[in-house]
Coordinates of C-alpha atoms and ligand atoms in Angstrom, one line a residue:
M149 CA -64.3 -63.6 -69.0
S150 CA -65.7 -61.5 -66.3
V151 CA -64.5 -58.1 -67.3
V152 CA -66.9 -55.2 -68.1
K153 CA -66.5 -54.9 -71.9
R154 CA -65.7 -51.5 -73.3
T155 CA -68.0 -50.3 -76.1
S156 CA -67.8 -47.1 -78.2
S157 CA -70.2 -45.0 -80.3
N158 CA -67.3 -44.8 -82.8
V159 CA -67.8 -47.7 -85.2
L160 CA -64.2 -48.4 -85.8
L161 CA -63.3 -48.5 -82.1
D162 CA -66.3 -50.6 -81.2
T163 CA -65.3 -53.1 -84.0
A164 CA -61.7 -53.2 -82.8
L165 CA -62.9 -53.9 -79.2
K166 CA -65.3 -56.5 -80.4
N167 CA -62.7 -58.3 -82.5
F168 CA -60.3 -58.2 -79.6
Y169 CA -62.7 -59.5 -77.0
A170 CA -63.9 -62.4 -79.2
A171 CA -60.3 -63.5 -79.9
A172 CA -59.2 -63.0 -76.3
E173 CA -62.1 -65.1 -75.0
E174 CA -61.5 -67.9 -77.5
M175 CA -57.9 -67.9 -76.4
G176 CA -58.7 -68.0 -72.7
L177 CA -56.7 -64.8 -72.0
E178 CA -56.7 -63.8 -68.4
D179 CA -59.0 -61.0 -67.4
G180 CA -56.1 -58.7 -66.2
L181 CA -54.6 -58.8 -69.7
I182 CA -57.9 -58.3 -71.3
E183 CA -58.5 -55.2 -69.2
I184 CA -55.0 -53.9 -70.1
L185 CA -55.1 -54.6 -73.8
S186 CA -58.6 -53.2 -74.2
H187 CA -57.3 -49.8 -73.1
S188 CA -54.6 -47.5 -74.6
E189 CA -51.5 -46.5 -72.6
R190 CA -51.7 -42.9 -73.7
R191 CA -54.3 -40.8 -75.6
T192 CA -53.0 -37.3 -76.5
A193 CA -55.1 -34.6 -78.0
V194 CA -53.7 -31.1 -79.0
S195 CA -55.0 -28.0 -80.7
I196 CA -53.1 -26.9 -83.7
P197 CA -53.6 -23.1 -84.4
V198 CA -52.6 -22.2 -88.0
E199 CA -52.4 -19.0 -89.9
M200 CA -54.1 -19.7 -93.2
D201 CA -52.8 -18.3 -96.5
D202 CA -55.6 -15.7 -96.4
G203 CA -54.4 -14.4 -93.0
T204 CA -57.2 -15.9 -91.0
V205 CA -56.4 -18.3 -88.0
K206 CA -57.9 -21.8 -87.9
V207 CA -57.6 -24.2 -85.1
F208 CA -57.4 -27.9 -86.0
D209 CA -57.6 -31.0 -83.7
G210 CA -54.5 -33.2 -83.6
Y211 CA -54.2 -36.6 -81.9
R212 CA -51.7 -39.3 -81.1
V213 CA -52.6 -42.6 -79.4
M214 CA -50.1 -45.1 -78.0
H215 CA -52.1 -48.3 -77.5
N216 CA -49.5 -50.7 -76.2
T217 CA -45.7 -50.7 -76.0
S218 CA -45.1 -54.2 -74.4
I219 CA -43.1 -55.4 -77.3
G220 CA -41.5 -52.1 -78.3
P221 CA -42.0 -48.4 -79.2
A222 CA -45.5 -47.5 -80.5
K223 CA -45.6 -47.6 -84.4
G224 CA -48.2 -46.3 -86.7
G225 CA -49.2 -43.6 -89.2
V226 CA -50.6 -40.1 -88.9
R227 CA -53.7 -39.4 -91.1
F228 CA -55.2 -36.2 -92.4
H229 CA -59.0 -36.6 -92.8
P230 CA -62.1 -34.8 -91.9
E231 CA -63.3 -37.8 -89.9
V232 CA -60.2 -38.2 -87.7
C233 CA -61.0 -38.2 -83.9
L234 CA -59.4 -39.5 -80.7
D235 CA -61.5 -42.7 -80.7
E236 CA -60.7 -43.5 -84.4
C237 CA -57.0 -43.0 -83.6
E238 CA -57.3 -45.4 -80.6
A239 CA -59.0 -48.0 -82.8
L240 CA -56.3 -47.7 -85.5
G241 CA -53.6 -47.7 -82.8
M242 CA -55.0 -51.0 -81.4
M243 CA -54.9 -52.5 -84.9
M244 CA -51.3 -51.4 -85.2
T245 CA -50.4 -53.3 -82.0
W246 CA -51.8 -56.5 -83.6
K247 CA -50.2 -55.7 -87.0
C248 CA -46.7 -55.3 -85.6
S249 CA -47.0 -58.2 -83.3
L250 CA -48.2 -60.5 -86.1
A251 CA -45.5 -59.2 -88.4
G252 CA -42.9 -60.2 -85.9
I253 CA -41.3 -56.8 -85.7
P254 CA -40.2 -55.1 -82.4
Y255 CA -43.0 -52.5 -82.1
G256 CA -46.2 -51.9 -80.2
G257 CA -49.0 -49.9 -81.8
G258 CA -50.0 -46.3 -82.1
K259 CA -51.8 -43.9 -84.4
G260 CA -52.4 -40.2 -84.9
G261 CA -54.0 -37.7 -87.1
V262 CA -55.3 -34.3 -87.7
C263 CA -59.0 -33.6 -88.4
C264 CA -58.9 -31.6 -91.6
E265 CA -59.9 -31.7 -95.3
P266 CA -56.5 -31.9 -97.1
L267 CA -58.0 -31.2 -100.6
E268 CA -58.8 -27.7 -99.2
L269 CA -55.3 -27.0 -97.8
S270 CA -52.4 -25.4 -99.7
R271 CA -48.9 -26.9 -99.3
K272 CA -47.8 -24.1 -97.0
E273 CA -50.9 -24.6 -94.8
K274 CA -50.1 -28.3 -94.5
E275 CA -46.6 -27.5 -93.6
R276 CA -47.8 -25.3 -90.8
I277 CA -50.2 -28.0 -89.6
C278 CA -47.5 -30.6 -89.6
R279 CA -44.9 -28.4 -87.8
T280 CA -47.3 -27.5 -85.0
W281 CA -48.5 -31.1 -84.7
A282 CA -44.9 -32.2 -84.3
A283 CA -44.1 -29.4 -81.8
R284 CA -47.1 -30.2 -79.6
M285 CA -46.4 -34.0 -79.8
E286 CA -42.7 -33.5 -79.1
P287 CA -43.0 -34.9 -75.6
V288 CA -44.6 -38.2 -76.7
V289 CA -42.7 -39.1 -79.8
G290 CA -39.2 -40.7 -80.0
A291 CA -37.3 -43.4 -81.8
M292 CA -37.7 -45.7 -78.7
T293 CA -41.0 -44.3 -77.7
D294 CA -43.4 -43.7 -80.5
V295 CA -42.5 -43.7 -84.2
P296 CA -45.1 -42.1 -86.6
A297 CA -45.4 -42.8 -90.3
P298 CA -47.5 -41.9 -93.3
D299 CA -51.2 -42.9 -93.4
V300 CA -54.3 -41.7 -95.3
N301 CA -53.4 -38.3 -97.1
T302 CA -49.9 -38.1 -95.6
G303 CA -46.5 -39.1 -97.1
G304 CA -42.9 -38.0 -97.6
P305 CA -43.3 -34.2 -97.3
E306 CA -45.3 -34.4 -94.1
M307 CA -42.7 -36.8 -92.5
V308 CA -39.9 -34.3 -93.4
W309 CA -41.8 -31.4 -91.7
F310 CA -42.3 -33.5 -88.6
M311 CA -38.7 -34.7 -88.5
D312 CA -37.2 -31.3 -89.2
T313 CA -39.4 -29.6 -86.5
I314 CA -38.4 -32.3 -83.8
S315 CA -34.7 -32.1 -84.9
K316 CA -34.6 -28.4 -84.6
M317 CA -36.4 -28.4 -81.1
R318 CA -33.9 -31.0 -79.9
N319 CA -30.9 -29.4 -81.6
R320 CA -29.9 -32.8 -83.1
L321 CA -31.0 -34.8 -86.2
E322 CA -33.7 -37.2 -85.2
P323 CA -34.1 -39.4 -88.5
A324 CA -35.5 -42.5 -86.7
I325 CA -38.5 -40.9 -85.1
F326 CA -40.5 -40.8 -88.4
T327 CA -40.5 -43.4 -91.1
G328 CA -41.7 -43.0 -94.7
K329 CA -39.3 -40.2 -95.4
P330 CA -38.0 -39.4 -98.9
I331 CA -34.9 -41.2 -99.9
P332 CA -32.5 -38.3 -99.7
L333 CA -33.6 -37.6 -96.2
W334 CA -32.9 -41.0 -94.4
G335 CA -35.7 -42.7 -96.2
S336 CA -35.5 -46.2 -97.7
K337 CA -35.5 -47.3 -101.3
G338 CA -38.6 -49.5 -101.4
R339 CA -40.8 -47.9 -98.7
T340 CA -43.2 -46.0 -101.1
A341 CA -44.2 -49.3 -102.8
A342 CA -44.0 -51.5 -99.7
T343 CA -47.7 -51.6 -98.6
G344 CA -49.1 -52.2 -102.0
Y345 CA -46.4 -54.7 -102.7
G346 CA -47.2 -56.6 -99.5
V347 CA -50.9 -56.6 -100.4
A348 CA -50.1 -58.1 -103.8
T349 CA -47.9 -60.7 -102.2
C350 CA -50.7 -61.8 -99.9
A351 CA -53.1 -61.9 -102.9
I352 CA -50.6 -64.0 -104.9
E353 CA -49.8 -66.4 -102.0
L354 CA -53.6 -66.9 -101.4
L355 CA -54.2 -67.7 -105.1
K356 CA -51.2 -70.1 -105.2
N357 CA -52.5 -72.0 -102.1
L358 CA -55.8 -72.3 -103.8
N359 CA -54.1 -73.5 -107.0
F360 CA -55.7 -70.6 -108.9
D361 CA -54.0 -69.7 -112.1
L362 CA -52.7 -66.1 -111.6
A363 CA -53.2 -65.4 -115.3
K364 CA -56.9 -66.1 -115.0
A365 CA -57.4 -64.0 -111.9
T366 CA -59.2 -60.7 -112.2
V367 CA -58.8 -57.9 -109.6
A368 CA -60.8 -54.9 -108.5
I369 CA -59.2 -52.2 -106.3
Q370 CA -61.0 -49.6 -104.4
G371 CA -58.7 -46.6 -103.9
F372 CA -55.9 -45.7 -106.2
G373 CA -53.6 -44.0 -103.7
N374 CA -50.2 -45.1 -102.5
V375 CA -51.5 -48.5 -101.6
G376 CA -53.9 -49.3 -104.4
T377 CA -51.5 -48.2 -107.2
Y378 CA -48.7 -50.4 -106.1
A379 CA -51.0 -53.3 -105.4
A380 CA -52.4 -52.9 -109.0
L381 CA -48.9 -52.7 -110.6
N382 CA -47.8 -55.8 -108.8
M383 CA -50.8 -57.8 -109.7
I384 CA -50.3 -56.9 -113.2
Q385 CA -46.7 -58.0 -113.0
A386 CA -47.8 -61.3 -111.5
G387 CA -49.9 -61.9 -114.7
S388 CA -53.4 -61.0 -113.4
K389 CA -55.8 -58.5 -114.9
V390 CA -57.0 -55.5 -113.0
V391 CA -60.5 -54.9 -114.2
A392 CA -61.7 -52.1 -111.9
I393 CA -60.0 -49.3 -110.0
S394 CA -61.6 -46.3 -108.2
D395 CA -61.1 -43.1 -106.3
I396 CA -63.3 -40.3 -105.2
T397 CA -64.0 -39.4 -108.8
G398 CA -65.6 -42.8 -109.7
T399 CA -65.0 -46.4 -110.7
Y400 CA -63.1 -47.1 -113.9
Y401 CA -63.9 -50.5 -115.3
A402 CA -62.7 -52.6 -118.3
K403 CA -63.8 -56.2 -118.6
D404 CA -60.6 -57.3 -120.3
G405 CA -58.3 -55.4 -118.1
L406 CA -57.3 -51.8 -117.5
D407 CA -54.0 -50.1 -118.6
V408 CA -52.7 -49.8 -115.0
K409 CA -49.4 -48.2 -116.0
K410 CA -51.3 -45.5 -117.8
A411 CA -53.6 -45.0 -114.8
F412 CA -50.5 -44.7 -112.6
D413 CA -49.0 -42.0 -114.8
H414 CA -52.3 -40.3 -114.9
V415 CA -52.6 -39.9 -111.1
T416 CA -48.9 -39.1 -110.8
N417 CA -49.3 -36.1 -113.2
H418 CA -52.8 -35.0 -112.0
P419 CA -52.6 -31.9 -109.7
K420 CA -54.6 -33.7 -107.1
H421 CA -53.4 -37.2 -107.8
L422 CA -56.8 -38.3 -109.0
L423 CA -58.1 -40.6 -111.7
E424 CA -60.4 -37.8 -113.0
G425 CA -60.4 -37.8 -116.8
F426 CA -58.6 -41.2 -117.0
T427 CA -59.5 -43.5 -119.9
C428 CA -58.0 -46.4 -121.8
P429 CA -59.2 -48.9 -124.4
G430 CA -62.4 -50.7 -123.2
C431 CA -62.7 -48.5 -120.1
Q432 CA -66.0 -47.3 -118.9
K433 CA -66.7 -45.1 -116.0
L434 CA -69.2 -46.3 -113.4
D435 CA -70.5 -44.8 -110.1
L436 CA -68.2 -44.7 -107.2
P437 CA -69.5 -47.7 -105.1
E438 CA -69.5 -50.1 -108.2
V439 CA -66.0 -51.1 -107.7
L440 CA -67.0 -53.1 -104.7
Y441 CA -69.7 -55.1 -106.7
V442 CA -67.6 -56.1 -109.7
D443 CA -67.5 -59.7 -110.7
C444 CA -63.9 -60.6 -110.1
T445 CA -61.6 -63.0 -108.4
V446 CA -60.0 -60.7 -105.8
L447 CA -61.4 -57.5 -104.4
I448 CA -58.8 -55.2 -102.7
P449 CA -60.5 -52.5 -100.7
A450 CA -57.6 -50.0 -100.4
A451 CA -59.4 -46.9 -99.3
L452 CA -61.1 -46.3 -96.0
E453 CA -62.7 -48.3 -93.2
G454 CA -66.3 -49.7 -93.0
V455 CA -66.9 -49.7 -96.8
I456 CA -68.2 -53.3 -96.8
N457 CA -70.8 -53.6 -94.1
G458 CA -74.2 -55.1 -93.2
K459 CA -76.0 -52.9 -95.7
N460 CA -73.9 -53.8 -98.8
A461 CA -71.9 -57.1 -98.3
D462 CA -74.5 -59.1 -100.0
K463 CA -73.8 -57.3 -103.2
V464 CA -70.1 -58.3 -103.3
K465 CA -69.4 -60.8 -106.1
A466 CA -65.6 -61.3 -105.7
K467 CA -64.4 -64.7 -104.6
Y468 CA -61.8 -63.5 -102.2
I469 CA -61.1 -60.2 -100.4
V470 CA -57.7 -59.0 -99.5
E471 CA -58.1 -56.1 -97.1
A472 CA -55.6 -53.3 -97.9
A473 CA -57.2 -50.4 -96.0
N474 CA -57.5 -50.7 -92.2
G475 CA -60.9 -52.1 -91.2
P476 CA -62.6 -52.0 -94.6
V477 CA -65.1 -54.8 -93.5
T478 CA -67.3 -54.3 -90.5
P479 CA -68.2 -57.4 -88.3
E480 CA -71.7 -57.4 -89.8
G481 CA -70.2 -57.3 -93.3
D482 CA -67.8 -60.0 -92.4
A483 CA -70.6 -62.3 -91.2
I484 CA -72.5 -61.9 -94.5
L485 CA -69.3 -62.5 -96.5
D486 CA -68.6 -65.6 -94.5
A487 CA -72.1 -67.0 -95.2
K488 CA -71.6 -66.4 -98.9
G489 CA -68.3 -68.3 -98.7
I490 CA -66.0 -65.3 -99.5
L491 CA -62.7 -65.7 -97.9
V492 CA -61.1 -62.5 -96.3
V493 CA -57.4 -62.0 -95.8
P494 CA -57.5 -59.6 -92.8
D495 CA -56.1 -56.0 -93.0
F496 CA -53.4 -56.3 -90.3
L497 CA -51.9 -59.3 -92.2
A498 CA -52.4 -58.0 -95.8
N499 CA -51.3 -54.4 -95.3
S500 CA -48.4 -55.1 -92.9
G501 CA -45.9 -54.5 -95.8
G502 CA -46.0 -50.8 -94.9
V503 CA -45.0 -51.1 -91.4
I504 CA -42.5 -53.9 -92.1
G505 CA -40.9 -51.5 -94.6
S506 CA -41.0 -48.9 -91.9
Y507 CA -39.1 -51.2 -89.6
F508 CA -36.5 -51.6 -92.3
E509 CA -36.1 -47.8 -92.5
W510 CA -36.0 -47.4 -88.7
C511 CA -33.1 -50.0 -88.6
Q512 CA -31.3 -48.3 -91.4
D513 CA -31.7 -44.9 -89.7
L514 CA -30.5 -46.2 -86.3
G515 CA -27.5 -47.8 -87.9
G516 CA -26.8 -45.1 -90.5
F517 CA -26.3 -47.8 -93.1
F518 CA -28.7 -48.2 -96.1
W519 CA -29.7 -51.2 -98.1
T520 CA -30.3 -51.5 -101.8
E521 CA -33.9 -51.7 -103.1
E522 CA -33.3 -55.3 -104.0
E523 CA -32.3 -56.1 -100.5
Y524 CA -35.3 -54.3 -99.2
N525 CA -37.8 -56.0 -101.4
E526 CA -36.3 -59.4 -101.0
R527 CA -36.6 -59.2 -97.2
L528 CA -40.1 -57.8 -97.5
V529 CA -41.5 -60.5 -99.7
R530 CA -39.9 -63.2 -97.5
I531 CA -41.4 -61.9 -94.4
M532 CA -44.8 -61.3 -96.0
R533 CA -44.9 -64.8 -97.5
D534 CA -43.9 -66.4 -94.2
N535 CA -46.4 -64.4 -92.2
F536 CA -49.2 -65.3 -94.7
Q537 CA -48.3 -68.9 -94.7
R538 CA -48.2 -69.0 -90.9
V539 CA -51.7 -67.5 -90.5
W540 CA -53.1 -69.7 -93.3
A541 CA -51.7 -72.9 -91.6
Y542 CA -53.0 -71.8 -88.2
S543 CA -56.5 -71.1 -89.6
K544 CA -56.6 -74.5 -91.3
D545 CA -55.2 -76.3 -88.3
K546 CA -57.8 -74.7 -85.9
N547 CA -60.5 -74.6 -88.6
I548 CA -61.1 -70.9 -88.0
K549 CA -61.2 -67.8 -90.3
M550 CA -57.9 -66.1 -91.2
R551 CA -58.9 -63.0 -89.3
R552 CA -59.5 -64.9 -86.0
A553 CA -56.2 -66.9 -86.6
A554 CA -54.3 -63.7 -87.1
F555 CA -55.8 -62.1 -84.1
M556 CA -55.0 -64.9 -81.8
A557 CA -51.4 -65.2 -83.0
A558 CA -50.9 -61.4 -82.6
I559 CA -52.5 -61.1 -79.2
Q560 CA -50.5 -64.1 -78.0
R561 CA -47.2 -62.4 -78.7
V562 CA -48.3 -59.1 -77.0
A563 CA -49.6 -61.0 -74.0
D564 CA -46.5 -63.0 -73.6
A565 CA -44.4 -59.8 -73.6
A566 CA -46.7 -58.0 -71.3
R567 CA -46.6 -61.0 -68.8
M568 CA -42.8 -61.0 -68.8
R569 CA -42.6 -57.3 -68.2
G570 CA -45.3 -57.2 -65.5
I571 CA -47.6 -54.3 -64.5
F572 CA -45.9 -51.0 -63.8
L573 CA -47.2 -47.6 -64.9
Ligands
LIG2088 N1 -50.0 -46.2 -91.9 C1 -49.5 -47.6 -92.2 C2 -50.3 -48.7 -91.5 O1 -51.4 -48.5 -91.1 C3 -48.0 -47.7 -91.9 C4 -47.6 -47.5 -90.4 C5 -46.1 -47.4 -90.2 O2 -45.3 -47.6 -91.1 O3 -45.8 -47.1 -89.0 O4 -49.9 -49.8 -91.3

């Protein structure tokens, strides 16, 4: 490879680039494609002036990055978080390109966000942020252009405000531009649980491949939001024990297993959807980071990126890690886990249930014909299982880690599409 490699001071973007270059080099990808795929097609930054409830005006920064659309429209979420920036969106958009490619769905990758602290915003303030984000992004989103979805701290209400704003600006209903909408507003039955369900499906397939008795498996889950909750519920349903869960209020641990349904009800009814005040038989509260160091079979980091890194990876006691968040393990962390013999199922395979579910919703919206939840879940599990087994077999065949195998398969499909379409614009 003779390209000048891009680097970034943003850890996530630097990691995304490093992972890409390493896989591209191993595949022998041509330099021209390495150049193209290491850059994004479009990076949009907007300011979002908002009148706050107290009458003052605040300006937030909003972003949308379209990484690559060789296979199809860009697809990926919009997150609300104080650390959101353009480089982070680019990294996450790049990951979405590989995720959609690996999943075998007709999309490229994109990501967006707003730099804000959602815990400090009222519902009305969030609505105003969403509507202005959508209005300023109107030229770059579209059902066949770029299709945003929920991500960290966003969900159904945000998607409705986005969709309603664009629909009013265009004077026609535009349901297929945003996925993750509530069921009465062109959403899909099954979408809310899809990411967590897909994560659990990967964990179950992994344990089955290793002949590990599901009833003997113990699970620790970092993050008890939309992904962590449904991953936990599905692991319980498969017969495993969830011994630790966590959110920003701390780690909740019970050696013989937590009452996950009670925890789910607790966060559903909590005004900020937190575990604060949760307890059940045998439950003890530990410090926040402890969830990562629990002795268990499977650790599912379902919060934010970079949580397992060069500084703490040696403390991880789990046998396997199934990455539910995007980028929870840094390359330094990965090397330590590898040396310890801890197998990692990579994020863009494990958490692809969300975007696969979004694809189902988009198909239903474009066709105006809706499926039952059973149809939705049956298709989701089938695709997740097939994809998991394909990556597993490839990694065994080539004797490489699952992350590298997933990268190579994903890059291959994008490269084939890009070569077929040629270079224009
Ligand atoms: N935010 C989710 C992800 O990172 C879902 C994206 C989507 O459905 O487009 O995969």
